[in-house]
Short mmCIF file of C-alpha atoms in Angstrom, two decimals:
data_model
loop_
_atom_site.label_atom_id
_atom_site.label_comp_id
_atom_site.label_asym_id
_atom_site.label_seq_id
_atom_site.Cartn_x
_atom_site.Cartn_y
_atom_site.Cartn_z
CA UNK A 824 96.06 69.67 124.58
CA UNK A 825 97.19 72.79 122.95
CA UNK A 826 100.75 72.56 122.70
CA UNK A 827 102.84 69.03 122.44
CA UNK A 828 105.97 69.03 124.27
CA UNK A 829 109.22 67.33 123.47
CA UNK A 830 112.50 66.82 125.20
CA UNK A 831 115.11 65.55 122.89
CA UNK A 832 118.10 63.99 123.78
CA UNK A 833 121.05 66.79 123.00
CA UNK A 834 118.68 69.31 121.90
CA UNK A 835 116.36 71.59 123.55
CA UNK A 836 113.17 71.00 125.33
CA UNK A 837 110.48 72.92 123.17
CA UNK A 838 106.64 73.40 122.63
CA UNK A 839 104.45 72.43 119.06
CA UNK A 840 101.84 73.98 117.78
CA UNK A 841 99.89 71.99 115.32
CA UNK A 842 96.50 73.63 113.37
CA UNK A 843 93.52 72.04 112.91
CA UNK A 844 92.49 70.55 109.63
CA UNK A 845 94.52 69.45 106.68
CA UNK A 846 97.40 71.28 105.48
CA UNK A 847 97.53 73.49 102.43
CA UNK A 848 98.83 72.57 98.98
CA UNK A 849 102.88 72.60 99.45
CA UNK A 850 102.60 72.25 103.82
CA UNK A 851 101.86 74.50 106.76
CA UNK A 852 103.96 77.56 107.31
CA UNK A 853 106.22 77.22 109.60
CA UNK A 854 107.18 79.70 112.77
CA UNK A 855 110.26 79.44 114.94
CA UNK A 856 109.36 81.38 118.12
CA UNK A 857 112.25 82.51 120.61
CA UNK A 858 110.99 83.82 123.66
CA UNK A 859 112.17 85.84 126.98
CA UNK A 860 115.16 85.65 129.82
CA UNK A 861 111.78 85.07 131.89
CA UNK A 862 111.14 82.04 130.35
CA UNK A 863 114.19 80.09 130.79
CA UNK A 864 114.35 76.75 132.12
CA UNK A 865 113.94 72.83 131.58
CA UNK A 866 110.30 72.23 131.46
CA UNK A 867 109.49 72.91 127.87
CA UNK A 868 106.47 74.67 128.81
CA UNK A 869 106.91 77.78 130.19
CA UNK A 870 107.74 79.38 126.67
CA UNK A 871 104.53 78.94 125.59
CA UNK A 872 102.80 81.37 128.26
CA UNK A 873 104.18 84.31 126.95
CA UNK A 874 103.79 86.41 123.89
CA UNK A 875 103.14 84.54 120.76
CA UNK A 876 101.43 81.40 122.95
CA UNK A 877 98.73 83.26 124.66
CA UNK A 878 97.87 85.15 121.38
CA UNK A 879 97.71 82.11 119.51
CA UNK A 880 95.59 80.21 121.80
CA UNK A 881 92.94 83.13 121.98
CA UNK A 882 92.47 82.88 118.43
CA UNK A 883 93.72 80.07 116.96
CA UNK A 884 92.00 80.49 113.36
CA UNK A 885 94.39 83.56 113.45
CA UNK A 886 97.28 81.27 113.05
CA UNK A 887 97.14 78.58 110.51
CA UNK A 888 101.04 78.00 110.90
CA UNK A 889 103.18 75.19 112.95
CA UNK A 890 104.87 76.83 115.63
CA UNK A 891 108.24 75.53 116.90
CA UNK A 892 108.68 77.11 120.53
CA UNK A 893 111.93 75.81 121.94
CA UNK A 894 113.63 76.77 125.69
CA UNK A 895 117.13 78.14 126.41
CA UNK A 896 118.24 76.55 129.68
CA UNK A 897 118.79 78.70 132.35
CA UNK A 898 121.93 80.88 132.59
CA UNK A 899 121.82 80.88 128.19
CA UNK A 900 121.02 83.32 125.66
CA UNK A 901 119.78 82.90 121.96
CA UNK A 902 123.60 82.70 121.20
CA UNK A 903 126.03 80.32 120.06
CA UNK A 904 125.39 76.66 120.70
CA UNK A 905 122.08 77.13 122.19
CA UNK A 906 120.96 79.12 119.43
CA UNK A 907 122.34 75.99 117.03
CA UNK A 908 120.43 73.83 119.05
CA UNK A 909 117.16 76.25 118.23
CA UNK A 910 118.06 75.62 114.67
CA UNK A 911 118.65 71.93 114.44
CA UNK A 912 115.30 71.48 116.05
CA UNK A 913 113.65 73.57 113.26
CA UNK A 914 115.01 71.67 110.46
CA UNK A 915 113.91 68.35 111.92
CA UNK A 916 110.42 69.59 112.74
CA UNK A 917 110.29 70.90 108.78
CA UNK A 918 111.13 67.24 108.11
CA UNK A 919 108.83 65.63 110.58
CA UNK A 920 105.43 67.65 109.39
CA UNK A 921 107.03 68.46 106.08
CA UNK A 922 105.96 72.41 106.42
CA UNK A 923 106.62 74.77 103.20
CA UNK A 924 109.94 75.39 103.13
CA UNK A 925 109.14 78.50 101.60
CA UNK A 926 107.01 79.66 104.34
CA UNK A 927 109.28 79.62 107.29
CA UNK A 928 109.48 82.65 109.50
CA UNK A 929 111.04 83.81 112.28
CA UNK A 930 110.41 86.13 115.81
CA UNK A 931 110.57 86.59 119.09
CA UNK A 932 110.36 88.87 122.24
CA UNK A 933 112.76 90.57 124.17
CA UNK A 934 116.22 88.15 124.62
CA UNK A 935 114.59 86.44 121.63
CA UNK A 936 114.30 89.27 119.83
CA UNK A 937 118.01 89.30 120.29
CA UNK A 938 117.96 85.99 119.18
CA UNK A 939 115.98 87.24 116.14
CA UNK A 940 118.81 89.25 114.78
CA UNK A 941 121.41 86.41 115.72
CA UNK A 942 120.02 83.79 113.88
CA UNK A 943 118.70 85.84 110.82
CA UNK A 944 122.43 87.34 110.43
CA UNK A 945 123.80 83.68 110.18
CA UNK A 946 121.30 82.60 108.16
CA UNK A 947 119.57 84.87 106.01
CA UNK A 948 118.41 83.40 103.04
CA UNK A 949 116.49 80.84 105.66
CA UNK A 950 113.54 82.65 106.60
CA UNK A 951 110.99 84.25 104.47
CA UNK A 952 110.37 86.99 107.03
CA UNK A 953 111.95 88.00 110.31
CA UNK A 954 109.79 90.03 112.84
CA UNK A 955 111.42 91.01 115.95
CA UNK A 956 109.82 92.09 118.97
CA UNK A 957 111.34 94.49 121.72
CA UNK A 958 115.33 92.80 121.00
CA UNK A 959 118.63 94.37 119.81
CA UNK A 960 121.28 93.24 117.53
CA UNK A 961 124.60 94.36 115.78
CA UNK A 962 123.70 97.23 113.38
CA UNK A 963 127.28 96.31 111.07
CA UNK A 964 126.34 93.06 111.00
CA UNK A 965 122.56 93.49 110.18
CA UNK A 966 123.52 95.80 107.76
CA UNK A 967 125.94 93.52 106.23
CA UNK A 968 123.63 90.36 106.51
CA UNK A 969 120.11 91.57 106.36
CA UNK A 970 119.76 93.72 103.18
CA UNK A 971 117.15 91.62 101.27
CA UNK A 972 115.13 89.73 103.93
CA UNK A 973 111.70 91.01 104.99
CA UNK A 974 111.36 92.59 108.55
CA UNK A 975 109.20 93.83 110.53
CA UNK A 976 110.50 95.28 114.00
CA UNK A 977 108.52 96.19 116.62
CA UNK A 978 109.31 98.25 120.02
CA UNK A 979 107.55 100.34 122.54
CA UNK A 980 108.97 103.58 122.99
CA UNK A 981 108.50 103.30 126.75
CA UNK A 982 110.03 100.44 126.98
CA UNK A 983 111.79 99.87 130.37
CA UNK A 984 113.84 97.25 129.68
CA UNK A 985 115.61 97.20 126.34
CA UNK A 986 116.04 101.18 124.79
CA UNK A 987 114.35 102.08 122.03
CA UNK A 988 117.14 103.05 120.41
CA UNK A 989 118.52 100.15 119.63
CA UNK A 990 115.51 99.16 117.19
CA UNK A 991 116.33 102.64 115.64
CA UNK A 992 119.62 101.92 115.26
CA UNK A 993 118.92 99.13 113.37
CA UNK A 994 116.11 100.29 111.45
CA UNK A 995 119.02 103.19 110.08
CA UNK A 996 121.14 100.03 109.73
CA UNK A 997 118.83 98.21 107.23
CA UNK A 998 117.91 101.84 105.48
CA UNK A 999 121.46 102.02 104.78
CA UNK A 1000 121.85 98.83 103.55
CA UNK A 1001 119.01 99.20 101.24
CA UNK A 1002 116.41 97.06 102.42
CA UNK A 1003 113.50 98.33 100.42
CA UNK A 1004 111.35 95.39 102.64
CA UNK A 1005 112.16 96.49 105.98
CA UNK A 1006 109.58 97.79 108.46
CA UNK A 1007 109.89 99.38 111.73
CA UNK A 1008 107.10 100.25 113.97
CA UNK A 1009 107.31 102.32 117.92
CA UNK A 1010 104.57 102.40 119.76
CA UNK A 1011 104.65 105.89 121.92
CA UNK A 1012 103.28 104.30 124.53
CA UNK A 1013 104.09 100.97 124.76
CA UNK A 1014 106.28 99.58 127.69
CA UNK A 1015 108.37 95.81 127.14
CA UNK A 1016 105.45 94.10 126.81
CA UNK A 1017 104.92 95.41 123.71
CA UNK A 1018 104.33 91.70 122.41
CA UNK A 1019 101.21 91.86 123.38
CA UNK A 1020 100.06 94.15 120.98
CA UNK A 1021 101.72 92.61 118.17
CA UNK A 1022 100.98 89.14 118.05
CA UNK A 1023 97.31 89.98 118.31
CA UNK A 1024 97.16 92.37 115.65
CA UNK A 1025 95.62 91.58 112.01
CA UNK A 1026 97.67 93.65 110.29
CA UNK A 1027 100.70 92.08 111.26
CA UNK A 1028 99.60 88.74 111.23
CA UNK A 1029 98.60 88.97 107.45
CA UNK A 1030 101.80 90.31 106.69
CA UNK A 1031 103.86 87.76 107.92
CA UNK A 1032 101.73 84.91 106.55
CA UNK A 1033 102.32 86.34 103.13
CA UNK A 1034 105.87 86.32 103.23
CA UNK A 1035 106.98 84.07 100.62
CA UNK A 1036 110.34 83.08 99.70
CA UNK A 1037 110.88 82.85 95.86
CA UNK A 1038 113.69 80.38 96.08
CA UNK A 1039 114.69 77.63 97.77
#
């Protein structure tokens, strides 16, 4: 069975990814994955069938990271007390496998990459990179929050569902706020699904996994 799956009492339902072998000197990375409006709901499952899930499960040796993959009920949005919940699972998970604390990253797609900005803008000195994937976010805030955190943002230009533009405003937003570590990548061509490019691609993969926070 790929993927464990958990329903806590008071907290989310949510997916686990666990890697094969034994972990590295200091614990597995850790990866908090938000996913779509699409995949909403009580199961605890359907979050793992889109975007980082499917990419991981094609090529697992690609991703030698736990992945936390939690739901937002129906009718929610990575916001507020659902997005606390989202949290509160991470840090028990961190305790549970006892994962690098300063290897934990964060992304998601679409209303997650909403969530994406949300949660790094509360907590920024959490995360040792933040890669957001077709979302939007406050551009004052991000540029108030997120001036030292390593991103990597991702959009299609295409896209018919969230406008490009708002990933350009907030790639301006980070420029401004001097975030030498910031990265922003459109794909000309690309429609929403954009994740599926990204999640399967080397490049970004290595990038993230070498994300390491200096300071805990």
């Amino acid at each position: 069975m790929p993927f464990l799956y958990r329903k806590p009492r008071g907290l989310l339902p949510y997916a686990l990814y666990l890697p094969q072998g034994e972990p590295p000197e200091g614990g597995w990375p850790l990866v908090l994955f938000l996913h779509g409006s699409g995949e909403r709901g009580r199961d605890g499952k359907r979050q793992t069938r889109v975007g980082l899930g499917p990419a991981i499960l094609e090529n697992p040796q690609a991703w030698p990271v736990v992945v936390l993959m939690p739901q937002c009920p129906e009718g929610e949005w990575w916001r507020g007390e659902t997005l606390q919940k989202a949290y509160a699972l991470l840090g028990q998970v961190e305790v549970q496998y006892r994962t690098n604390p300063r290897r934990v990253y964060l992304t998601g797609l679409s209303m997650g990459g909403h969530g994406c900005w949300n949660l790094a803008c509360l907590y920024p000195e959490r995360f040792a990179a933040v890669a957001p994937v077709c979302g939007a976010g406050d551009p004052f805030w991000v540029w108030q929050r997120l001036g030292k955190v390593p991103i990597w943002n991702f959009h299609g230009a295409a896209d018919e569902v969230v406008p490009v533009s708002f990933s350009r405003a907030l790639a301006d937003a980070l420029a401004k706020a001097g975030n030498v570590q910031a990265r922003f990548t459109e794909y000309p061509t690309e429609k929403h699904d954009v994740w599926n490019r990204v999640y399967r691609d080397p490049g970004f993969i290595h990038w993230l996994l070498s994300q390491e926070r200096t300071v805990v």
